[in-house]
Short mmCIF file of C-alpha atoms in Angstrom, two decimals:
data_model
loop_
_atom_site.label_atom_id
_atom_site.label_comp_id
_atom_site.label_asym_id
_atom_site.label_seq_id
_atom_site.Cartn_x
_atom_site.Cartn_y
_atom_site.Cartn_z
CA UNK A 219 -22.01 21.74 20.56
CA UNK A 220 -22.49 18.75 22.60
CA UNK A 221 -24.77 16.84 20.42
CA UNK A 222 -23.57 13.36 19.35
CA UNK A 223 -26.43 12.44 17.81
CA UNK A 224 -24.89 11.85 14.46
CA UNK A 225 -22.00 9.82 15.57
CA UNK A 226 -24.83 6.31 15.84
CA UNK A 227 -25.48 6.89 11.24
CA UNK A 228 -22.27 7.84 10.80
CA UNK A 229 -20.71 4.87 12.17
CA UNK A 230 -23.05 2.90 10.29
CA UNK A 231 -22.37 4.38 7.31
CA UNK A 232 -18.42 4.01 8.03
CA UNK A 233 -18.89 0.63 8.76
CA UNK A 234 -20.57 -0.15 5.53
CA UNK A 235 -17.98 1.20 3.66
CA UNK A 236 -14.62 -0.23 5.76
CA UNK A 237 -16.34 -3.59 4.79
CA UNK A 238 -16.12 -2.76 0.92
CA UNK A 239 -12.79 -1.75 1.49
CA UNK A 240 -11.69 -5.17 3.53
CA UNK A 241 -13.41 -6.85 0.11
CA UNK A 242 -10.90 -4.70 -2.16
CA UNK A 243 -8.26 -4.94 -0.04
CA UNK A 244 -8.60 -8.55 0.29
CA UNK A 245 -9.29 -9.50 -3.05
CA UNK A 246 -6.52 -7.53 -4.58
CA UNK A 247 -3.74 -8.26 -2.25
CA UNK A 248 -4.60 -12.03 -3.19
CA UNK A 249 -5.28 -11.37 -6.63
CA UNK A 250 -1.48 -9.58 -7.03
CA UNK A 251 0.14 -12.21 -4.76
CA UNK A 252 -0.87 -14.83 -6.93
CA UNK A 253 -0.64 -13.17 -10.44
CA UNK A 254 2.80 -11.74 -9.41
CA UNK A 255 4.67 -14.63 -7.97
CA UNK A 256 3.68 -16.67 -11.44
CA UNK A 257 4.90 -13.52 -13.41
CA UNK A 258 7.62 -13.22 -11.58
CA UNK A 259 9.05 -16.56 -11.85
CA UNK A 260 8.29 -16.64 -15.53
CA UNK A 261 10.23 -13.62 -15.65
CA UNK A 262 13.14 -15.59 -14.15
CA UNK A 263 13.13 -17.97 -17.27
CA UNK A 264 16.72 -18.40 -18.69
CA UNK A 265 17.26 -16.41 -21.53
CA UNK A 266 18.10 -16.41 -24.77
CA UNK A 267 15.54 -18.80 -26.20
CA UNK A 268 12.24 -19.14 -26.85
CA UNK A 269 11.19 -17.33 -24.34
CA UNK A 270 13.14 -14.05 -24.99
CA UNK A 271 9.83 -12.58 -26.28
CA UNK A 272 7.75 -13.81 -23.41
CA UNK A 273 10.45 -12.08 -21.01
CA UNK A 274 10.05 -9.01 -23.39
CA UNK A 275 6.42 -8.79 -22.67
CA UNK A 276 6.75 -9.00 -19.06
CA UNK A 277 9.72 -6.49 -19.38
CA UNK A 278 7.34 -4.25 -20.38
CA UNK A 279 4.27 -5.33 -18.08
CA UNK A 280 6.38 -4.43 -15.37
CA UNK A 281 7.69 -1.29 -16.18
CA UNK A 282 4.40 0.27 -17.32
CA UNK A 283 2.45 -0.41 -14.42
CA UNK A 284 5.06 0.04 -11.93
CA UNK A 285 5.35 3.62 -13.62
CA UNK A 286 2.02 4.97 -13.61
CA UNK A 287 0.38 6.08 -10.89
CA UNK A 288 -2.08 3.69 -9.49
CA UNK A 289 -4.67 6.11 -10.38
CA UNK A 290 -4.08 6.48 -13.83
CA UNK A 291 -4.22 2.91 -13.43
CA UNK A 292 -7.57 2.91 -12.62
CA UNK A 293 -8.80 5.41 -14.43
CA UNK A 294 -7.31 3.98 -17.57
CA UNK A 295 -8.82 0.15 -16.52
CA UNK A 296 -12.27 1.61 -15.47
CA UNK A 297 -13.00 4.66 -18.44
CA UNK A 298 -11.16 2.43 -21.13
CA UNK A 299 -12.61 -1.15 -20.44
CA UNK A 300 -16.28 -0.33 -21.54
CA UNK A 301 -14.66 0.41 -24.92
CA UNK A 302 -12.72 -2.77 -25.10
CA UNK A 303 -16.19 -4.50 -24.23
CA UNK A 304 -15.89 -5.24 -20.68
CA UNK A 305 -18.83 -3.88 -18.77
CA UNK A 306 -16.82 -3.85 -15.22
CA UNK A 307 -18.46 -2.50 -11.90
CA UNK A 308 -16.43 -0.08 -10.13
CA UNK A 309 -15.32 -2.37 -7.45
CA UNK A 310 -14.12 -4.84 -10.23
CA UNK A 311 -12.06 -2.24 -11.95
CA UNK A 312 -10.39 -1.17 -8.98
CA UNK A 313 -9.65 -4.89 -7.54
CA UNK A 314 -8.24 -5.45 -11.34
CA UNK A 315 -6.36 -1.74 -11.30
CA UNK A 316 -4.98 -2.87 -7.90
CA UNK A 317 -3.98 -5.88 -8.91
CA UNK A 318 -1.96 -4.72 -12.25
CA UNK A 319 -0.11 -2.37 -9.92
CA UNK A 320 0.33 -4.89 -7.57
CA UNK A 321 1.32 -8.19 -9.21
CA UNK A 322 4.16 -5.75 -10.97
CA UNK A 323 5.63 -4.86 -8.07
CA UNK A 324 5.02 -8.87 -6.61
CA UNK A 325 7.03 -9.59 -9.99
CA UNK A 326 10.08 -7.03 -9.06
CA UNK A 327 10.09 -8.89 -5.40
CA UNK A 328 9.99 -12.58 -6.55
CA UNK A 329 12.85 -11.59 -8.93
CA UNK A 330 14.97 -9.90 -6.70
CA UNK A 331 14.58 -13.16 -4.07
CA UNK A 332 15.20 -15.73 -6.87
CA UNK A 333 18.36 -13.36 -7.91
CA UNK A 334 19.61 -13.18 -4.05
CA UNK A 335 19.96 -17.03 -4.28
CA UNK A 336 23.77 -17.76 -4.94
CA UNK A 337 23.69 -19.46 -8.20
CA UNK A 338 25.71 -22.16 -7.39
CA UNK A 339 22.51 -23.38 -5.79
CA UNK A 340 21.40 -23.65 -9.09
CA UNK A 341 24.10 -25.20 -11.27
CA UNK A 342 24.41 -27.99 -8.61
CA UNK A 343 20.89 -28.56 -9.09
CA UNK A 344 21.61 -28.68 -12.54
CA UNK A 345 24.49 -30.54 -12.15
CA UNK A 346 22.40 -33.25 -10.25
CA UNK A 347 19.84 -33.47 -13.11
CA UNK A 348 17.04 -31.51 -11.97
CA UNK A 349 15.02 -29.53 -14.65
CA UNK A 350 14.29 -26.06 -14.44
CA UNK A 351 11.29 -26.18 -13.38
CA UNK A 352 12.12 -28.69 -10.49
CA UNK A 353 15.10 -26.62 -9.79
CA UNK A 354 12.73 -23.83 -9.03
CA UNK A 355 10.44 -25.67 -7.60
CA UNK A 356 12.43 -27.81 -5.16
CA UNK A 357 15.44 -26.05 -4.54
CA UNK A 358 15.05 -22.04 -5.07
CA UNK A 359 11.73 -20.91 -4.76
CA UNK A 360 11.84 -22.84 -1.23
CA UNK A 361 15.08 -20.10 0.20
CA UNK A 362 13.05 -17.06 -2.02
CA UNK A 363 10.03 -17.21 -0.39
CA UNK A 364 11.67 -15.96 3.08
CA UNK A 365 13.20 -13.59 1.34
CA UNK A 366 9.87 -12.39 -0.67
CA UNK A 367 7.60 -12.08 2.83
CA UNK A 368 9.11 -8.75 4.18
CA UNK A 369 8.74 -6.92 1.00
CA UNK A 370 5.25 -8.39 -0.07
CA UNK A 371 4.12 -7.05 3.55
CA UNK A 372 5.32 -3.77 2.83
CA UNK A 373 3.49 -4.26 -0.69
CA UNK A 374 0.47 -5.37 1.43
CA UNK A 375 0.56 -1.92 3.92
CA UNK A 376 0.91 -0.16 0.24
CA UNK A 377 -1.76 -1.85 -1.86
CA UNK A 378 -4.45 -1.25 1.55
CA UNK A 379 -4.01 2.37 1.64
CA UNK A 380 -4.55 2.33 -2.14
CA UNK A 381 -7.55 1.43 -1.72
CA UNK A 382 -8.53 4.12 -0.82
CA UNK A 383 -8.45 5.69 -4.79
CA UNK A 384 -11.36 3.44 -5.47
CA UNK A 385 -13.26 6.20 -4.26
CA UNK A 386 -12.14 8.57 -6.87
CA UNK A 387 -13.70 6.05 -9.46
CA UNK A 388 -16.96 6.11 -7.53
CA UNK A 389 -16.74 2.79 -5.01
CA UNK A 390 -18.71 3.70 -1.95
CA UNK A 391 -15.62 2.45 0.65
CA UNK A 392 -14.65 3.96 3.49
CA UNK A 393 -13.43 7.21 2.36
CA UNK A 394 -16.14 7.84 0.05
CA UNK A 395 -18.62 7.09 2.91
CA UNK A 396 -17.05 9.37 5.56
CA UNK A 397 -16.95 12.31 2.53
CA UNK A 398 -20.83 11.32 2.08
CA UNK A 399 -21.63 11.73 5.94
CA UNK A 400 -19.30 15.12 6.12
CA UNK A 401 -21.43 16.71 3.15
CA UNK A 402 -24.62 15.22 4.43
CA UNK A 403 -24.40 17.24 7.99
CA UNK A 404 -22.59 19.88 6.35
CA UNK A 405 -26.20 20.59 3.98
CA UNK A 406 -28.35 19.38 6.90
CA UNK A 407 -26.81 20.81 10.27
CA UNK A 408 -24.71 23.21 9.20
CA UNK A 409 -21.74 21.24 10.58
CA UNK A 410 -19.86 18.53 8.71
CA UNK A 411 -17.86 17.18 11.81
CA UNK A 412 -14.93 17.08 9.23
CA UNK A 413 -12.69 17.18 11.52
CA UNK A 414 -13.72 13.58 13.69
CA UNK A 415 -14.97 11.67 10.80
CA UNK A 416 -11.45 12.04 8.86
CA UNK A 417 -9.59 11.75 12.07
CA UNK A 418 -11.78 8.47 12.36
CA UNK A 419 -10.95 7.30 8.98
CA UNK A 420 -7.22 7.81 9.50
CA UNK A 421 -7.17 5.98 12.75
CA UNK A 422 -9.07 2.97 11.14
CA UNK A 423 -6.36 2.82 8.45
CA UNK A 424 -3.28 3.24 10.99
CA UNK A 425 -4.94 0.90 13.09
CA UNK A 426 -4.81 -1.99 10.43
CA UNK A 427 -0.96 -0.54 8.70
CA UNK A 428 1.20 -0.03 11.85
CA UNK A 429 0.98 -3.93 12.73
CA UNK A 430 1.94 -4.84 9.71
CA UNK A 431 4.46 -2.37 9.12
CA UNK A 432 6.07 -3.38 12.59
CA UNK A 433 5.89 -7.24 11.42
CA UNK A 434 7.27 -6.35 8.43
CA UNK A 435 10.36 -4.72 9.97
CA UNK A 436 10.85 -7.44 11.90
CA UNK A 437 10.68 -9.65 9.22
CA UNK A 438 13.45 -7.51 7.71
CA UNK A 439 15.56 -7.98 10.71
CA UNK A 440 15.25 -11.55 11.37
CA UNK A 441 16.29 -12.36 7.61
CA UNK A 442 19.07 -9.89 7.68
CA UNK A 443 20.69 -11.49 10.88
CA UNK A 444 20.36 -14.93 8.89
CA UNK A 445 17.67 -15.64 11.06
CA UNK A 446 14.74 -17.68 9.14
CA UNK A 447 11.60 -15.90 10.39
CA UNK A 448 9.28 -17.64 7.52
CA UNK A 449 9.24 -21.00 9.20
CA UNK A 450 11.07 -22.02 6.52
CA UNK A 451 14.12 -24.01 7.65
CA UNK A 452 17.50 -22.33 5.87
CA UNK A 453 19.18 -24.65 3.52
CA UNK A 454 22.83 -25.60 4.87
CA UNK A 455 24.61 -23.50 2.34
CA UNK A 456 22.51 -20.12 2.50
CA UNK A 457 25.26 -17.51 3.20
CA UNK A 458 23.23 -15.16 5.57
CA UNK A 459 23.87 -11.94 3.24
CA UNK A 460 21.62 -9.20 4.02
CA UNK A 461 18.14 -9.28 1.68
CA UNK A 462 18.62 -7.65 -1.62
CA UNK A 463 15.02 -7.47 -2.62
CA UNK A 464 14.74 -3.63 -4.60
CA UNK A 465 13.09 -1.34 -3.12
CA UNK A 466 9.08 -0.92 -3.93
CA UNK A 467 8.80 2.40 -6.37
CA UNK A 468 5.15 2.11 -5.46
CA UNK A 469 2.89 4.97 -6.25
CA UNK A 470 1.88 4.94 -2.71
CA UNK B 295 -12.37 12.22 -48.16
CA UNK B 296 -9.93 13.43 -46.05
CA UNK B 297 -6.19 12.05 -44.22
CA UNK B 298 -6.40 11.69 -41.10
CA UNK B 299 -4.89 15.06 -39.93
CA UNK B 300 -2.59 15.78 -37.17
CA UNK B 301 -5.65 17.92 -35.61
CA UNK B 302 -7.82 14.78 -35.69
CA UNK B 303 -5.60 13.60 -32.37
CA UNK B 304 -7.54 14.58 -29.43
CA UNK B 305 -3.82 15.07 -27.49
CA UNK B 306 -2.90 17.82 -30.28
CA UNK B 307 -6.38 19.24 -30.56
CA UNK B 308 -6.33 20.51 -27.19
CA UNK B 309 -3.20 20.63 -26.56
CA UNK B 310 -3.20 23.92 -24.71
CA UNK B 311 -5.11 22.67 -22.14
CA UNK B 312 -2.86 19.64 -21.29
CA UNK B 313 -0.07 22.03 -21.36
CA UNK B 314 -1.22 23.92 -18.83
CA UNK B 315 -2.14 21.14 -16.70
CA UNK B 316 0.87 19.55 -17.30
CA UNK B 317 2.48 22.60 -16.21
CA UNK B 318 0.60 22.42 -12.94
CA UNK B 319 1.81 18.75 -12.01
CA UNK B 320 5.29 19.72 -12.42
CA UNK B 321 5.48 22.69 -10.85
CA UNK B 322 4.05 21.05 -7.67
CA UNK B 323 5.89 18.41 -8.47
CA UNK B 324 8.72 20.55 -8.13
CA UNK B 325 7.90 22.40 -5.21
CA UNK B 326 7.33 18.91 -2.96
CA UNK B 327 10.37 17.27 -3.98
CA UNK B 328 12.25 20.47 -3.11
CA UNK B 329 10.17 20.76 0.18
CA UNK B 330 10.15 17.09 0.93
CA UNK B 331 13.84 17.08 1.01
CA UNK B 332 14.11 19.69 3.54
CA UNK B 333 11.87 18.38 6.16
CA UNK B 334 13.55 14.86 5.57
CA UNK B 335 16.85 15.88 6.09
CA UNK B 336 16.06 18.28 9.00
CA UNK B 337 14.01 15.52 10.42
CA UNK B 338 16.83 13.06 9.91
CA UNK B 339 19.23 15.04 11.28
CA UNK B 340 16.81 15.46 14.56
CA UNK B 341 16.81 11.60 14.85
CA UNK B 342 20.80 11.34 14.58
CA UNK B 343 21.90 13.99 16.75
CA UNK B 344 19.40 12.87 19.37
CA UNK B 345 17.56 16.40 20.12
CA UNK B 346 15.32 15.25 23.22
CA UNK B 347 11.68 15.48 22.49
CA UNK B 348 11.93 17.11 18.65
CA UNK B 349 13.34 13.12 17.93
CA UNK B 350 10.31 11.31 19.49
CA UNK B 351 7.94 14.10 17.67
CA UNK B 352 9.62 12.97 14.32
CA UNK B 353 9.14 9.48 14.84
CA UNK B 354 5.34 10.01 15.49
CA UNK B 355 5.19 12.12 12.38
CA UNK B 356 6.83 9.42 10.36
CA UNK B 357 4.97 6.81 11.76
CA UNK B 358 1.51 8.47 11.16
CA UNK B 359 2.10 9.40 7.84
CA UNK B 360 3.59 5.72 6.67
CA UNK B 361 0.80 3.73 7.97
CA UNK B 362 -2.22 6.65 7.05
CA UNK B 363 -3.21 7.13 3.33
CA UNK B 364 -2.30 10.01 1.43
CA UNK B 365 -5.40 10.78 -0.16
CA UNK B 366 -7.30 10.48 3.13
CA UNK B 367 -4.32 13.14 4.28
CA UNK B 368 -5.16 15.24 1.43
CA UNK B 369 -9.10 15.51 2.41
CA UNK B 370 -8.31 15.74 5.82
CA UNK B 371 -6.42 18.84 4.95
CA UNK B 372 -8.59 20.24 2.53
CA UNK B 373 -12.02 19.46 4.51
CA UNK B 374 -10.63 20.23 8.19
CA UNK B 375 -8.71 23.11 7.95
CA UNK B 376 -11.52 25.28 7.12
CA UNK B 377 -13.62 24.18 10.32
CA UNK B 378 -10.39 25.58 11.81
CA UNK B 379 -10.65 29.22 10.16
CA UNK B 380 -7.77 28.46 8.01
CA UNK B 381 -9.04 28.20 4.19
CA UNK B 382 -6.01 26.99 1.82
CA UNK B 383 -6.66 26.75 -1.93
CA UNK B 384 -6.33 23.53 -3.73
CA UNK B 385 -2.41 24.29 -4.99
CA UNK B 386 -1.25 25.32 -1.37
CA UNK B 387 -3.41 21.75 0.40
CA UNK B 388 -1.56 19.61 -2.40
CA UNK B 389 2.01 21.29 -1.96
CA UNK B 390 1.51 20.65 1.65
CA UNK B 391 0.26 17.29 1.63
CA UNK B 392 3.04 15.79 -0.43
CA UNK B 393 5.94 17.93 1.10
CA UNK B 394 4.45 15.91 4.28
CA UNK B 395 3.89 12.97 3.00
CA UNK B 396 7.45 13.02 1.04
CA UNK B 397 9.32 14.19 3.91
CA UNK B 398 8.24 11.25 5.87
CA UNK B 399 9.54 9.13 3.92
CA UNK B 400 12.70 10.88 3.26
CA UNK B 401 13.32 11.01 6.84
CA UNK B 402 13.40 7.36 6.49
CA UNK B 403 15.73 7.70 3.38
CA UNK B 404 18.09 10.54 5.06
CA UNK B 405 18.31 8.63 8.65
CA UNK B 406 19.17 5.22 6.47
CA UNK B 407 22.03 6.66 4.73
CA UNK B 408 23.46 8.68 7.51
CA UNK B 409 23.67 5.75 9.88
CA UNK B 410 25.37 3.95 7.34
CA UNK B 411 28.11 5.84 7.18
CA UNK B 412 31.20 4.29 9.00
CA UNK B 413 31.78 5.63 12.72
CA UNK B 414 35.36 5.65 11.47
CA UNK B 415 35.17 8.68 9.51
CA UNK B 416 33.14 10.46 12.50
CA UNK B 417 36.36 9.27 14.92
CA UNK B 418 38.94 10.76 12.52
CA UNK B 419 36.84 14.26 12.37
CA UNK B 420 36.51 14.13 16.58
CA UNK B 421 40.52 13.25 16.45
CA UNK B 422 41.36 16.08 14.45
CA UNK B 423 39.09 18.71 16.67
CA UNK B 424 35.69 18.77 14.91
CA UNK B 425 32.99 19.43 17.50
CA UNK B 426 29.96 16.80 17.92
CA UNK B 427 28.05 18.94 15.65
CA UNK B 428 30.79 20.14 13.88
CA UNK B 429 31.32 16.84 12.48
CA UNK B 430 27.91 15.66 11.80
CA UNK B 431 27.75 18.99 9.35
CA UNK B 432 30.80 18.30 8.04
CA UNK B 433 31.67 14.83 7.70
CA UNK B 434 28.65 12.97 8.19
CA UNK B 435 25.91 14.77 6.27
CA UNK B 436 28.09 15.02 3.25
CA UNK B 437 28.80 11.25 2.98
CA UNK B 438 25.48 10.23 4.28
CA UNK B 439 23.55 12.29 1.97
CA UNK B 440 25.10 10.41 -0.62
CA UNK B 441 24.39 6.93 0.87
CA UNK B 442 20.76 7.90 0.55
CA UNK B 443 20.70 8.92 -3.08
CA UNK B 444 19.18 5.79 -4.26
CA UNK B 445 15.94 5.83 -1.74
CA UNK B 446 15.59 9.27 -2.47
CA UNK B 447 15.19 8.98 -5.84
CA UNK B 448 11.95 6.19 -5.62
CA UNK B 449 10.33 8.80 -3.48
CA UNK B 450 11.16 11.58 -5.54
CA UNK B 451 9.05 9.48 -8.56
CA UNK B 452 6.28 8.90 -5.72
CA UNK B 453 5.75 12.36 -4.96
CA UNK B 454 5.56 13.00 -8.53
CA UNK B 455 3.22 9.93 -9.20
CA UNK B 456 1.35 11.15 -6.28
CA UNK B 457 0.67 14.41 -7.61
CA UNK B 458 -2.35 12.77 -9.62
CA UNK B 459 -4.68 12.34 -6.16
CA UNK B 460 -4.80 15.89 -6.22
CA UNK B 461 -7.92 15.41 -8.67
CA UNK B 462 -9.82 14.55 -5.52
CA UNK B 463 -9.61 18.20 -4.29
CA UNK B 464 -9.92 19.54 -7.61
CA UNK B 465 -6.51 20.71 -8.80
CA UNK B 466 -6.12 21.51 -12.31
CA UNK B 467 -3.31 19.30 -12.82
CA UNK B 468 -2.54 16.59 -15.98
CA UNK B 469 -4.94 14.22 -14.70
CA UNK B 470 -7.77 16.27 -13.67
CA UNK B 471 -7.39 18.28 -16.97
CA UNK B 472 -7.58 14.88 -19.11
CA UNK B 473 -10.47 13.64 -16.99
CA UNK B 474 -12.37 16.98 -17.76
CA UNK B 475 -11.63 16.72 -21.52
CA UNK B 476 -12.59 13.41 -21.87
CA UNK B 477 -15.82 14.22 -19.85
CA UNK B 478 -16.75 16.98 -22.74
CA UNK B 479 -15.56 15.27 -25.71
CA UNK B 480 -16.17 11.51 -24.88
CA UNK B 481 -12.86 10.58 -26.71
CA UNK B 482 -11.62 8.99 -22.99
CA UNK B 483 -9.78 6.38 -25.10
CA UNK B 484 -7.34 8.60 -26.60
CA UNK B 485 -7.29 10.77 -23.35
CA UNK B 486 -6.61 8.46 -21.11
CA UNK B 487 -3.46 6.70 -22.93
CA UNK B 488 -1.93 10.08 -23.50
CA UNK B 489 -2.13 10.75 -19.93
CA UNK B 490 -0.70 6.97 -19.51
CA UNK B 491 2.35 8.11 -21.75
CA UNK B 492 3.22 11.26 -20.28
CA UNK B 493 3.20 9.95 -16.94
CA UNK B 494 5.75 6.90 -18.34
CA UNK B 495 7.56 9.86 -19.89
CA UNK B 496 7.68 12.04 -16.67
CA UNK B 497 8.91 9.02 -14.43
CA UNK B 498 11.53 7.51 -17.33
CA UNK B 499 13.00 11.29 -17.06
CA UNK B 500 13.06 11.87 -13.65
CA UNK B 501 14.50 8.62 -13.20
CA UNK B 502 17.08 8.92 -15.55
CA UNK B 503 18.44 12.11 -14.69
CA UNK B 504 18.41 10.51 -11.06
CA UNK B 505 20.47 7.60 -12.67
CA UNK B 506 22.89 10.53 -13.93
CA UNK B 507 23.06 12.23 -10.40
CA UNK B 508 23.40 8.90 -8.58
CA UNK B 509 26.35 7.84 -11.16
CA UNK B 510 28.17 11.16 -10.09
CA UNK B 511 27.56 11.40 -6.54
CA UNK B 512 27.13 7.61 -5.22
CA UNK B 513 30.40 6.43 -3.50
CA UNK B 514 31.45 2.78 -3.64
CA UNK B 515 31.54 0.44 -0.58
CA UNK B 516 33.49 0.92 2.22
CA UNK B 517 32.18 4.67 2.66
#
């Protein structure tokens, strides 16, 4: 009962796959970051111009993949892409199923930030002769992005556990790895060791969520008591109302 | 030369099958919303009343199932439990796992909205006699239920979003069902977008009837 001799492979094996899960988690926490705060400041165009149909599209960006389930998501991006042409690996379609899910929700943050700004910041921008794209540039964006962190950590704590679905399209990460290494000494020894290798697996994943859910709370708190946490010195005129960034309807 | 017929759509062709699994996802759905309620609020009310020992136990709980994933919960259950002697079925791992999961969060939800209602109210219900507990039933749940309406509803759509990892543990819900069928008949386009829709279609719903509930029940500011 005392044997340990298959804790040495199956930490090997674990560690192989946490580091294709870093990689995913990595890749598409940068990946919706990036594709999200563009999308979401495009989304904050004013309306009623040329742009209504852009906003449209994004309207509807944003819904849909905010609505499915990330693993319909994936399913949909990895079964339906070969069809469409695009030979993706399984690693690619779940960084670029991630990411969809991801840079939606990014978009619902950056526009609930930009909206949180009074808008008299704006019109006196205006008033002063600044474009809109300076105005964003130079005089929102700068207040938003303190108010975009706490959610986009929360996002972050979501999109890493997600990862973990990648297995159910057949990427050899952690989880996958710890189900191969259950089954293996479950066919070869008679005993899986179920119980420590999943216990393992959720430790590993607490281990690298709790921080940042305790940063992000803390975040949360500094901003609410006016506090800038970001860095980011607050502009004179920032009333220090509490962070009206909606809630994440993630499919967590 | 034939029309295209309406039996030439993979989603009506076998539509019997969806149906069932379709049936599947909503009624454990059903049952984990239901069941994820119940543990929030009774967790909730743990953390608010201060019960010595039951609180700290719910804020591990919480805590472990936030920061863990759920489909690493879900094997866990499904893979552990029978080293333990106790062998659960598919249906009863999944109920479990997202009453868990859901009640964790709605803990969260339940304990947000009942400390924001005003202490006033609980002052007025202590003036007029109400015991401690008395008017935490009374007063305070009531109102504070309420308050939370709006967080419960995005986990309410989670839990039924959620319902889809059950194809890891082999479930015969929607999307295990579609992922079968499109593994016999190799129409995965088709498939896959009609399981795409109906999962648009089951959150819209849910969230609209929400919208309905909330537009009833939500007080304005100052509660």
């Amino acid at each position: 009962m005392d044997d340990t001799s298959w804790v040495a492979p199956a930490l090997g094996l674990a560690r192989s796959g946490a580091l294709q899960t870093v990689i995913i988690a990595l890749a598409s926490v940068a990946l919706s970051v990036f594709s999200g705060v563009v999308l979401g400041v495009l989304l904050c165009l004013p309306q009623g111009r040329w742009n209504d149909p852009v906003c449209w599209l994004l309207n509807i960006y944003l819904q849909v993949f905010r609505g499915l389930p990330v693993l319909v998501t994936l399913f949909i991006v990895f079964f339906i892409s070969p069809s469409a042409g695009l030979q993706l690996s399984s690693t690619s379609a779940a960084i670029l199923g991630l990411s969809l899910w991801g840079s939606s929700n990014v978009m619902e943050v950056v526009r609930g930030a930009v909206r949180s700004i009074p808008t008299a910041q704006f019109e006196a921008a205006r008033a002063l002769g600044f474009r809109w794209r300076s105005v964003m540039r130079l005089v929102i964006l700068p207040q938003a992005t303190a108010r975009m962190i706490p959610p986009v950590v929360n996002l972050t704590v979501d999109l890493i556990q997600a990862t973990t679905l990648a297995s159910l399209i057949g990427v050899i990460e952690v989880l996958q790895r710890s189900r191969q290494t259950v089954e293996y000494y479950q066919l070869s020894a008679g005993d899986g060791h179920a119980a420590p290798v999943f216990g393992g697996v959720l430790v590993f994943f607490f281990l690298i969520c709790y921080p940042l859910t305790v940063l992000a709370g803390r975040l949360e708190r500094g901003a609410r008591n006016g506090k800038s946490t970001s860095g980011e010195k607050p502009s004179r005129s920032m009333r220090s109302q509490p962070v009206e960034v909606p809630q994440t309807t993630t499919g967590r | 030369m034939t029309l295209v017929s309406l039996s030439d759509f993979a989603a009506v062709e076998y539509s019997d099958v969806l149906w069932h699994g379709l049936v599947m996802t909503l009624k454990v759905s059903a049952i984990s919303i239901i069941g994820s309620l119940a543990v929030g609020l009774v967790g909730a009310a743990i953390g608010e009343l201060r019960v010595p020992v039951f609180r700290q136990l719910v804020r591990v709980y919480v805590e472990a199932i936030r920061n863990t994933p759920l489909l690493v919960q879900i094997f866990a259950l499904f893979f552990v439990l029978p080293t333990m002697g106790v062998t659960l079925g598919p249906f009863t791992v999944g109920c479990v796992a997202l009453v868990a999961w859901g009640g964790a969060y709605n803990v969260e939800n339940f304990r947000a909205g009942l400390a924001s209602v005003s202490p006033r109210y609980l002052e007025g219900a202590r003036a007029l006699g109400f015991s401690h507990t008395g008017a935490f039933l009374q007063v305070t749940v009531p109102i504070g239920v309420r308050l939370s309406l709006p967080g419960l509803t995005n986990t309410m759509i989670s839990v039924v979003k959620n319902t889809a990892l059950l194809v890891g543990i082999g479930l015969a819900e929607l999307t295990f069902v579609v992922q079968k069928l499109s593994a016999e008949t190799f129409r995965t386009v088709e498939l896959f977008i009609v399981l795409g829709l109906v999962y648009l279609a089951l959150v819209l719903t849910l969230s609209g009837l929400m919208h309905l509930v909330n537009r009833r029940y939500t007080l304005g500011a100052g509660a």
